[in-house]
Coordinates of C-alpha atoms (C1' of nucleotides) in Angstrom, one line a residue:
Chain A
X1 CA -109.3 109.4 94.8
X2 CA -110.0 112.7 96.3
X3 CA -108.6 114.7 93.4
X4 CA -108.3 113.7 89.8
X5 CA -106.1 115.4 87.1
X6 CA -107.6 116.5 83.8
X7 CA -105.6 113.7 82.2
X8 CA -107.1 111.0 84.5
X9 CA -110.5 112.5 84.1
X10 CA -110.5 112.0 80.4
X11 CA -109.1 108.5 80.7
X12 CA -112.0 107.7 83.0
X13 CA -114.6 109.0 80.5
X14 CA -116.3 107.5 77.6
X15 CA -113.8 109.4 75.5
X16 CA -110.8 107.4 76.8
X17 CA -110.4 105.8 73.4
X18 CA -110.6 109.0 71.4
X19 CA -107.7 109.5 68.9
X20 CA -105.1 111.9 70.2
X21 CA -105.7 114.5 67.5
X22 CA -109.4 114.7 68.4
X23 CA -108.6 114.5 72.1
X24 CA -106.6 117.7 72.0
X25 CA -109.4 119.5 70.4
X26 CA -111.9 118.1 72.9
X27 CA -109.8 119.1 75.8
X28 CA -109.5 122.6 74.4
X29 CA -113.2 123.0 74.4
X30 CA -113.7 122.0 78.0
X31 CA -113.4 124.5 80.8
X32 CA -113.0 124.3 84.5
X33 CA -115.7 125.4 86.9
X34 CA -115.4 126.1 90.6
X35 CA -118.6 125.5 92.7
X36 CA -119.3 126.6 96.2
X37 CA -120.8 124.1 98.6
X38 CA -124.6 124.2 98.1
X39 CA -124.4 125.5 94.5
X40 CA -127.2 123.9 92.4
X41 CA -125.6 123.1 89.1
X42 CA -128.5 121.5 87.2
X43 CA -132.2 121.6 87.7
X44 CA -134.5 118.8 86.6
X45 CA -136.3 119.9 83.4
X46 CA -133.6 122.2 82.2
X47 CA -132.3 121.8 78.7
X48 CA -128.9 120.0 78.6
X49 CA -126.1 121.7 76.8
X50 CA -123.1 120.2 78.5
X51 CA -121.9 117.2 80.5
X52 CA -119.5 117.3 83.4
X53 CA -116.6 115.5 85.0
X54 CA -115.6 115.8 88.6
X55 CA -112.0 116.9 89.5
X56 CA -112.4 117.3 93.2
X57 CA -115.2 117.7 95.7
X58 CA -118.6 116.0 95.5
X59 CA -122.1 116.5 94.0
X60 CA -125.4 114.8 94.6
X61 CA -128.1 114.0 92.1
X62 CA -131.5 114.5 93.8
X63 CA -135.2 114.4 93.1
X64 CA -138.0 115.9 95.1
X65 CA -141.7 115.4 95.0
X66 CA -144.7 117.8 95.3
X67 CA -145.0 116.5 98.9
X68 CA -141.6 118.1 99.7
X69 CA -140.0 114.7 100.2
X70 CA -136.5 114.8 98.8
X71 CA -134.2 111.9 98.0
X72 CA -130.6 111.4 96.9
X73 CA -130.3 109.4 93.8
X74 CA -126.6 109.3 93.5
X75 CA -123.4 110.6 95.1
X76 CA -120.9 111.7 92.5
X77 CA -117.3 111.7 93.4
X78 CA -114.0 112.8 91.6
X79 CA -113.5 110.8 88.4
X80 CA -117.2 110.5 87.6
X81 CA -118.9 112.0 84.6
X82 CA -122.5 113.0 84.6
X83 CA -125.1 114.9 82.6
X84 CA -124.5 113.0 79.4
X85 CA -128.0 111.6 79.1
X86 CA -129.5 114.9 77.9
X87 CA -126.7 115.2 75.4
X88 CA -127.5 111.9 73.9
X89 CA -131.3 112.2 73.7
X90 CA -131.8 116.0 73.7
X91 CA -134.4 115.8 76.4
X92 CA -134.5 117.7 79.7
X93 CA -132.3 117.0 82.7
X94 CA -133.6 114.0 84.7
X95 CA -132.4 115.3 88.0
X96 CA -131.2 118.2 90.0
X97 CA -127.5 118.3 90.9
X98 CA -126.0 120.1 93.9
X99 CA -122.4 120.5 95.2
X100 CA -122.1 119.1 98.7
X101 CA -118.7 120.7 99.1
X102 CA -116.5 123.2 97.3
X103 CA -116.1 121.4 94.1
X104 CA -114.1 121.7 90.9
X105 CA -115.6 120.2 87.7
X106 CA -114.8 120.2 84.0
X107 CA -117.5 121.3 81.7
X108 CA -117.8 119.7 78.3
X109 CA -120.1 121.6 76.0
X110 CA -122.6 119.7 73.8
X111 CA -120.9 121.0 70.7
X112 CA -117.6 119.4 71.7
X113 CA -119.3 116.2 72.6
X114 CA -121.2 116.0 69.3
X115 CA -118.1 116.9 67.3
X116 CA -115.9 114.3 68.9
X117 CA -118.6 111.6 68.2
X118 CA -119.0 112.7 64.6
X119 CA -115.2 112.6 64.1
X120 CA -114.9 109.2 65.6
X121 CA -118.2 107.4 65.7
X122 CA -116.9 104.3 67.4
X123 CA -116.9 106.4 70.6
X124 CA -120.7 106.1 70.6
X125 CA -120.3 102.5 71.6
X126 CA -118.3 103.5 74.6
X127 CA -121.1 105.9 75.5
X128 CA -123.5 103.0 75.2
X129 CA -121.5 101.0 77.5
X130 CA -121.4 103.8 80.0
X131 CA -125.2 104.0 79.8
X132 CA -125.5 100.3 80.3
X133 CA -123.6 100.6 83.5
X134 CA -126.0 103.3 84.8
X135 CA -128.9 101.1 83.7
X136 CA -127.7 98.2 85.7
X137 CA -127.4 100.3 88.7
X138 CA -130.8 101.7 88.2
X139 CA -132.3 98.2 87.8
X140 CA -130.7 97.1 91.0
X141 CA -132.1 100.2 92.8
X142 CA -135.6 99.4 91.6
X143 CA -135.5 95.8 92.7
X144 CA -133.9 96.4 96.0
X145 CA -136.3 99.2 96.9
X146 CA -139.3 97.1 96.2
X147 CA -138.2 93.6 97.2
X148 CA -135.8 94.0 100.1
X149 CA -136.7 95.0 103.7
X150 CA -135.1 98.1 105.1
X151 CA -132.4 96.5 107.2
X152 CA -131.1 94.6 104.2
X153 CA -131.0 97.7 102.0
X154 CA -129.4 99.7 104.8
X155 CA -126.7 97.0 105.2
X156 CA -126.0 97.1 101.5
X157 CA -125.8 100.9 101.5
X158 CA -123.3 101.0 104.4
X159 CA -121.1 98.6 102.5
X160 CA -121.4 100.6 99.4
X161 CA -120.6 103.9 101.1
X162 CA -117.7 102.5 103.0
X163 CA -116.2 100.5 100.1
X164 CA -114.1 103.2 98.4
X165 CA -111.6 103.8 101.3
X166 CA -111.4 100.1 102.0
X167 CA -108.6 99.7 104.5
X168 CA -109.3 96.1 104.9
X169 CA -108.3 95.3 108.5
X170 CA -108.2 98.7 110.2
X171 CA -111.4 100.1 111.6
X172 CA -112.1 103.1 109.4
X173 CA -114.8 105.7 110.0
X174 CA -116.8 107.0 107.0
X175 CA -118.2 110.5 107.2
X176 CA -121.9 110.6 106.5
X177 CA -124.9 111.7 108.5
X178 CA -127.9 109.4 109.2
X179 CA -130.0 112.0 107.5
X180 CA -128.1 111.5 104.3
X181 CA -128.3 107.8 104.5
X182 CA -132.0 108.0 105.0
X183 CA -132.3 110.2 101.9
X184 CA -130.4 107.8 99.8
X185 CA -132.7 105.0 100.8
X186 CA -135.9 107.1 100.7
X187 CA -136.9 106.3 104.3
X188 CA -137.1 108.3 107.5
X189 CA -134.1 109.3 109.5
X190 CA -135.6 107.6 112.6
X191 CA -135.8 104.3 110.9
X192 CA -132.2 104.5 110.0
X193 CA -131.2 105.6 113.5
X194 CA -133.1 102.8 115.1
X195 CA -131.5 100.1 113.0
X196 CA -128.0 101.6 113.3
X197 CA -128.1 101.8 117.0
X198 CA -129.3 98.3 117.2
X199 CA -126.4 97.1 115.2
X200 CA -124.1 99.2 117.3
X201 CA -125.4 97.4 120.4
X202 CA -124.8 94.1 118.6
X203 CA -121.2 95.0 118.1
X204 CA -121.5 95.1 114.3
X205 CA -120.9 98.8 114.0
X206 CA -119.4 101.7 115.9
X207 CA -121.2 105.0 115.6
X208 CA -119.9 108.4 116.2
X209 CA -120.9 111.9 115.4
X210 CA -121.6 112.1 111.6
X211 CA -119.8 108.9 110.9
X212 CA -119.8 105.1 111.3
X213 CA -117.3 102.3 111.2
X214 CA -118.0 98.7 110.3
X215 CA -116.6 96.4 113.0
X216 CA -117.8 93.1 111.8
X217 CA -117.7 93.0 108.0
X218 CA -118.8 89.4 107.8
X219 CA -121.9 90.0 109.7
X220 CA -122.9 93.1 107.9
X221 CA -122.4 91.3 104.6
X222 CA -124.6 88.5 105.8
X223 CA -127.3 91.1 106.7
X224 CA -126.9 92.6 103.2
X225 CA -127.7 89.1 101.9
X226 CA -124.4 88.8 100.1
X227 CA -123.3 85.4 99.0
X228 CA -120.3 84.2 100.8
X229 CA -117.6 84.0 98.1
X230 CA -115.0 81.6 99.1
X231 CA -111.8 81.5 97.1
Chain B
X1 CA -150.6 97.0 67.6
X2 CA -151.2 93.3 68.3
X3 CA -149.0 92.0 65.5
X4 CA -146.1 93.7 63.8
X5 CA -144.5 92.8 60.5
X6 CA -140.8 92.1 60.2
X7 CA -140.6 95.3 58.2
X8 CA -142.2 97.4 61.0
X9 CA -140.2 95.7 63.7
X10 CA -136.9 96.8 62.1
X11 CA -138.2 100.3 61.6
X12 CA -139.0 100.4 65.3
X13 CA -135.5 99.2 66.3
X14 CA -132.3 101.1 66.9
X15 CA -131.4 99.9 63.4
X16 CA -134.1 101.9 61.7
X17 CA -131.4 104.1 60.1
X18 CA -129.2 101.3 58.9
X19 CA -128.3 101.6 55.2
X20 CA -130.3 99.3 52.9
X21 CA -127.4 97.2 51.9
X22 CA -126.5 96.4 55.5
X23 CA -130.1 96.0 56.5
X24 CA -130.6 93.2 54.0
X25 CA -127.7 91.4 55.6
X26 CA -128.9 92.0 59.1
X27 CA -132.4 90.8 58.3
X28 CA -130.9 87.6 56.8
X29 CA -129.1 86.9 60.0
X30 CA -132.3 87.1 62.1
X31 CA -134.6 84.2 62.7
X32 CA -138.1 83.8 64.0
X33 CA -138.8 81.9 67.2
X34 CA -142.2 80.7 68.4
X35 CA -142.7 80.5 72.2
X36 CA -145.4 78.8 74.1
X37 CA -147.1 80.7 76.9
X38 CA -145.0 80.2 80.0
X39 CA -141.7 79.6 78.1
X40 CA -138.8 81.2 79.9
X41 CA -136.6 82.8 77.2
X42 CA -133.9 84.3 79.3
X43 CA -132.6 83.8 82.8
X44 CA -130.9 86.4 84.9
X45 CA -127.2 85.7 84.9
X46 CA -127.1 84.0 81.5
X47 CA -124.6 85.1 79.0
X48 CA -126.2 87.2 76.3
X49 CA -125.7 86.2 72.7
X50 CA -128.7 87.8 71.1
X51 CA -131.4 90.4 71.3
X52 CA -135.0 90.1 70.4
X53 CA -137.9 91.9 68.8
X54 CA -141.5 91.0 69.5
X55 CA -143.7 90.3 66.5
X56 CA -146.9 89.1 68.3
X57 CA -147.8 88.0 71.8
X58 CA -146.2 89.3 75.0
X59 CA -143.3 88.7 77.4
X60 CA -142.6 90.0 80.9
X61 CA -139.2 90.9 82.4
X62 CA -139.1 89.8 86.0
X63 CA -136.9 89.6 89.1
X64 CA -137.2 87.5 92.1
X65 CA -135.6 87.5 95.5
X66 CA -134.2 84.8 97.8
X67 CA -137.4 85.4 99.8
X68 CA -139.5 84.0 96.9
X69 CA -141.0 87.4 96.3
X70 CA -141.3 88.0 92.6
X71 CA -142.0 91.2 90.7
X72 CA -142.6 92.2 87.1
X73 CA -140.2 94.8 85.9
X74 CA -141.7 95.4 82.5
X75 CA -144.3 94.1 80.1
X76 CA -143.0 93.8 76.6
X77 CA -145.4 94.1 73.7
X78 CA -145.2 93.7 69.9
X79 CA -142.8 96.2 68.4
X80 CA -140.5 96.2 71.4
X81 CA -136.9 95.1 71.3
X82 CA -135.1 93.8 74.4
X83 CA -132.0 92.0 75.5
X84 CA -129.6 94.4 73.9
X85 CA -127.9 95.5 77.2
X86 CA -125.9 92.3 77.4
X87 CA -124.9 92.8 73.8
X88 CA -123.5 96.2 74.5
X89 CA -121.6 95.5 77.7
X90 CA -121.0 91.8 77.4
X91 CA -122.3 91.2 80.9
X92 CA -124.9 88.7 82.1
X93 CA -128.6 89.2 81.6
X94 CA -130.2 91.6 84.0
X95 CA -133.6 89.9 84.2
X96 CA -135.5 86.8 83.5
X97 CA -137.9 87.0 80.6
X98 CA -141.0 84.8 80.2
X99 CA -143.8 84.6 77.5
X100 CA -147.2 85.3 79.0
X101 CA -149.0 84.1 75.8
X102 CA -148.0 82.2 72.7
X103 CA -145.5 84.6 71.3
X104 CA -143.5 85.1 68.1
X105 CA -140.2 86.9 68.3
X106 CA -137.3 87.7 66.0
X107 CA -133.9 86.7 67.3
X108 CA -130.9 88.9 66.3
X109 CA -127.6 87.2 67.1
X110 CA -124.8 89.2 68.7
X111 CA -122.6 88.6 65.7
X112 CA -125.2 90.3 63.4
X113 CA -125.6 93.1 65.9
X114 CA -121.8 93.7 66.2
X115 CA -121.4 93.5 62.4
X116 CA -124.0 96.0 61.6
X117 CA -122.5 98.5 64.1
X118 CA -119.0 98.0 62.7
X119 CA -120.3 98.6 59.2
X120 CA -122.2 101.7 60.2
X121 CA -120.9 103.0 63.5
X122 CA -123.3 105.9 63.6
X123 CA -125.9 103.3 64.6
X124 CA -124.3 103.2 68.0
X125 CA -125.7 106.6 68.7
X126 CA -129.2 105.3 68.1
X127 CA -128.4 102.5 70.5
X128 CA -127.4 105.1 73.0
X129 CA -130.6 106.9 72.5
X130 CA -132.5 103.7 73.1
X131 CA -130.7 103.1 76.3
X132 CA -131.4 106.6 77.5
X133 CA -135.1 106.0 77.0
X134 CA -134.8 102.9 79.2
X135 CA -132.7 104.8 81.7
X136 CA -135.4 107.5 82.1
X137 CA -138.0 104.9 82.7
X138 CA -135.9 103.3 85.3
X139 CA -135.2 106.6 87.0
X140 CA -138.9 107.3 87.1
X141 CA -139.5 103.8 88.6
X142 CA -137.0 104.4 91.4
X143 CA -138.3 107.7 92.4
X144 CA -142.0 106.8 92.3
X145 CA -141.5 103.6 94.2
X146 CA -139.7 105.5 97.0
X147 CA -141.4 108.8 97.1
X148 CA -145.0 108.2 96.1
X149 CA -147.7 106.5 98.2
X150 CA -149.3 103.4 96.9
X151 CA -152.6 104.9 95.7
X152 CA -150.8 107.4 93.5
X153 CA -148.5 104.7 92.0
X154 CA -151.5 102.5 91.4
X155 CA -153.3 105.3 89.6
X156 CA -150.3 106.0 87.4
X157 CA -150.0 102.3 86.6
X158 CA -153.7 102.0 85.6
X159 CA -153.3 104.9 83.2
X160 CA -150.1 103.4 81.8
X161 CA -151.6 100.0 81.3
X162 CA -154.7 101.3 79.8
X163 CA -153.0 103.9 77.5
X164 CA -152.2 101.7 74.4
X165 CA -155.8 100.9 73.3
X166 CA -156.9 104.4 74.0
X167 CA -160.4 104.7 72.6
X168 CA -160.8 108.1 74.1
X169 CA -164.5 108.4 74.9
X170 CA -165.7 104.8 74.9
X171 CA -165.4 102.9 78.2
X172 CA -162.8 100.2 77.4
X173 CA -161.9 97.3 79.6
X174 CA -158.3 96.3 80.0
X175 CA -157.4 92.7 80.7
X176 CA -155.2 92.3 83.7
X177 CA -155.5 90.6 87.0
X178 CA -155.1 92.4 90.2
X179 CA -152.3 89.9 91.0
X180 CA -150.4 91.1 88.0
X181 CA -150.8 94.8 88.9
X182 CA -149.6 94.0 92.4
X183 CA -146.5 92.4 91.0
X184 CA -145.7 95.3 88.8
X185 CA -145.9 97.6 91.8
X186 CA -144.1 95.3 94.1
X187 CA -147.0 95.3 96.7
X188 CA -149.5 92.7 98.0
X189 CA -152.6 91.8 96.0
X190 CA -154.8 92.7 98.9
X191 CA -153.5 96.3 98.9
X192 CA -154.4 96.6 95.2
X193 CA -157.8 95.0 95.7
X194 CA -158.7 97.3 98.5
X195 CA -157.8 100.5 96.6
X196 CA -159.4 99.4 93.4
X197 CA -162.7 98.5 95.0
X198 CA -162.7 101.8 96.9
X199 CA -162.3 103.6 93.6
X200 CA -165.0 101.5 92.0
X201 CA -167.3 102.6 94.9
X202 CA -166.4 106.2 94.1
X203 CA -167.4 105.7 90.5
X204 CA -163.9 106.2 89.2
X205 CA -163.5 102.7 87.9
X206 CA -165.5 99.7 86.9
X207 CA -164.1 96.4 87.8
X208 CA -164.9 93.1 86.3
X209 CA -163.3 89.6 86.2
X210 CA -159.7 90.0 85.2
X211 CA -160.2 93.5 83.9
X212 CA -160.9 97.1 84.7
X213 CA -162.2 100.2 82.9
X214 CA -161.5 103.8 83.8
X215 CA -164.8 105.7 84.0
X216 CA -163.5 109.0 85.2
X217 CA -160.2 109.7 83.5
X218 CA -159.9 113.2 84.9
X219 CA -160.2 112.0 88.5
X220 CA -157.8 109.1 88.0
X221 CA -155.3 111.5 86.5
X222 CA -155.7 113.8 89.5
X223 CA -155.0 110.8 91.8
X224 CA -151.9 110.0 89.8
X225 CA -150.7 113.5 90.4
X226 CA -150.6 114.5 86.8
X227 CA -150.5 118.1 86.0
X228 CA -153.6 119.4 84.3
X229 CA -152.4 120.3 80.9
X230 CA -154.7 123.0 79.4
X231 CA -154.3 123.8 75.7
Chain C
dT1 C1' -116.8 131.3 125.0
dT2 C1' -121.1 131.5 123.5
dG3 C1' -124.9 130.8 120.5
dA4 C1' -126.8 128.9 116.3
dG5 C1' -127.3 125.1 113.9
dT6 C1' -126.8 120.3 113.1
dC7 C1' -126.8 115.5 114.5
dT8 C1' -128.4 111.7 117.4
dG9 C1' -131.3 108.6 120.2
dT10 C1' -135.6 107.8 121.8
dC11 C1' -140.6 107.8 122.5
dA12 C1' -145.6 107.6 121.6
dA13 C1' -149.3 107.8 118.5
dT14 C1' -150.8 106.9 114.0
dT15 C1' -150.9 105.0 109.6
dA16 C1' -149.7 101.7 106.0
dT17 C1' -148.8 97.3 104.5
dT18 C1' -148.4 92.5 104.9
dG19 C1' -149.8 87.7 105.2
dG20 C1' -153.1 84.1 106.2
dA21 C1' -157.6 82.7 105.6
dC22 C1' -161.9 81.8 103.4
dA23 C1' -166.1 82.0 100.7
dG24 C1' -168.0 83.2 96.4
dT25 C1' -167.6 84.0 91.5
dC26 C1' -165.8 83.3 87.1
dT27 C1' -163.4 80.6 83.3
dT28 C1' -161.8 76.8 81.0
dA29 C1' -161.0 72.2 79.8
dT30 C1' -162.5 67.6 80.1
Chain D
dA1 C1' -172.2 69.4 83.1
dT2 C1' -168.7 69.3 86.1
dA3 C1' -164.5 69.8 88.3
dA4 C1' -160.2 72.2 88.8
dG5 C1' -158.1 76.3 89.0
dA6 C1' -157.9 81.2 89.0
dC7 C1' -159.6 85.6 90.5
dT8 C1' -161.9 88.7 93.8
dG9 C1' -163.5 90.9 98.0
dT10 C1' -163.0 90.9 102.7
dC11 C1' -161.5 90.3 107.5
dC12 C1' -158.1 90.2 111.1
dA13 C1' -153.8 90.1 113.5
dA14 C1' -149.1 91.3 113.3
dT15 C1' -145.5 94.0 111.6
dA16 C1' -143.2 97.9 109.6
dA17 C1' -142.6 102.6 108.9
dT18 C1' -143.9 107.4 109.4
dT19 C1' -144.5 111.7 111.8
dG20 C1' -143.9 114.9 115.5
dA21 C1' -141.5 115.9 119.4
dC22 C1' -137.8 116.7 122.5
dA23 C1' -133.4 116.7 125.1
dG24 C1' -128.6 116.1 125.0
dA25 C1' -124.4 116.1 122.4
dC26 C1' -121.5 117.9 119.0
dT27 C1' -119.4 121.5 115.7
dC28 C1' -118.3 125.8 113.9
dA29 C1' -118.0 130.5 113.5
dA30 C1' -118.5 135.0 115.4

DNA sequence: TTGAGTCTGTCAATTATTGGACAGTCTTAT
DNA sequence: ATAAGACTGTCCAATAATTGACAGACTCAA
């Protein structure tokens, strides 16, 4: 899903069930934005007056500390909506957001968001469901970061990153630098490099410049601690 | 707030704005439950058919790993509601929940929850706001666990734990074992003990059996990395 | 094609954290 | 009063992870 139409984008949002007459209005209030690679769309602490859906390209949500350490909280791909938290609770943005590539997004102003919900309040429950999804991901992140050793977290992350373009049998390379993987896990690049090359020596992975491929899905799943699910 | 009335409990919930006529009905559908210390109320993975508000006592939300490592995700005190995530998204419980003391809770069945929202859909927005609050806490937890060194996280946790019974000037002891603190942070008891005794030697804390008191709030806040907020 | 910038593998030194062990103290229930 | 159990401080050895450094490979744009 490297590009998503406006139509699809709304069907993927928490407004998918909005009645047609309100939907027309909502769509009319949204506008396309084109971002260059490296453009910082949101800053932590800003007021939130809109949420966004991704049409093409990619953004990252990030956090950094006083120490200068920076980490990637989430990678946002076409079809995803983000920035709705501040619209719901009227509090500042939780994270910074930056385009990693030339990116096209749809901007939904807070006024349009609020209007649609007031017109069809049942939508708020869909928003809740969307937030629950986020919450479960966040819980998983907390637990894994504190309870699992680095190799296991790394294995999970590789599977997660590679999952989308799942070609099943064929060996497929996923584009991502070790630096980026390290930032997603909140660890040093060297630690990632060490483990990946070890796995490459073990024949589990194949590494190449700026990319990796999983050769032995079964073993990497075992390392990730996934239950074997027989059917 | 060591005990909360039924009245207060509902005012603290996401149903605080429910119209009186529906509120009566909702309250009628809720029932009190008395839990012994150590009673496991919810298990991760269970179906969720109710949410709960705490009247008195205390529960903990926990997670454990295959390795046997266990950690405390949250401490739930009187006035708090929990268990609503599964009601919203109809998915299994995210965490186990155990009473740490004899505890009285109010059980709200899913049927009552769903009915109230269908009667007054605007309530769903309050549920969303409640979920956002959780989400922000979870985000903070992820970032802190990955970006901050143990001493800083520990300092933050002490301030957080001690906050409720804030007597301002007077030196007040907070009951909590170092083991419990360690489980909240996902680190070993020894690491916690080492840091706490060091701070006690520095005159920042006073330690006693199963409790601690903060002697120098300013310094502990500095260690926690809190901005000095002049007014 | 050349140079700047990025990515990778590797190493050594250092620091942080764990886990096992144990003695002494405190609390509670019998 | 006593015994069982929990809590604390401490030590040590082993492990894990970070940081800084550097050379070679790769990519892209001028």
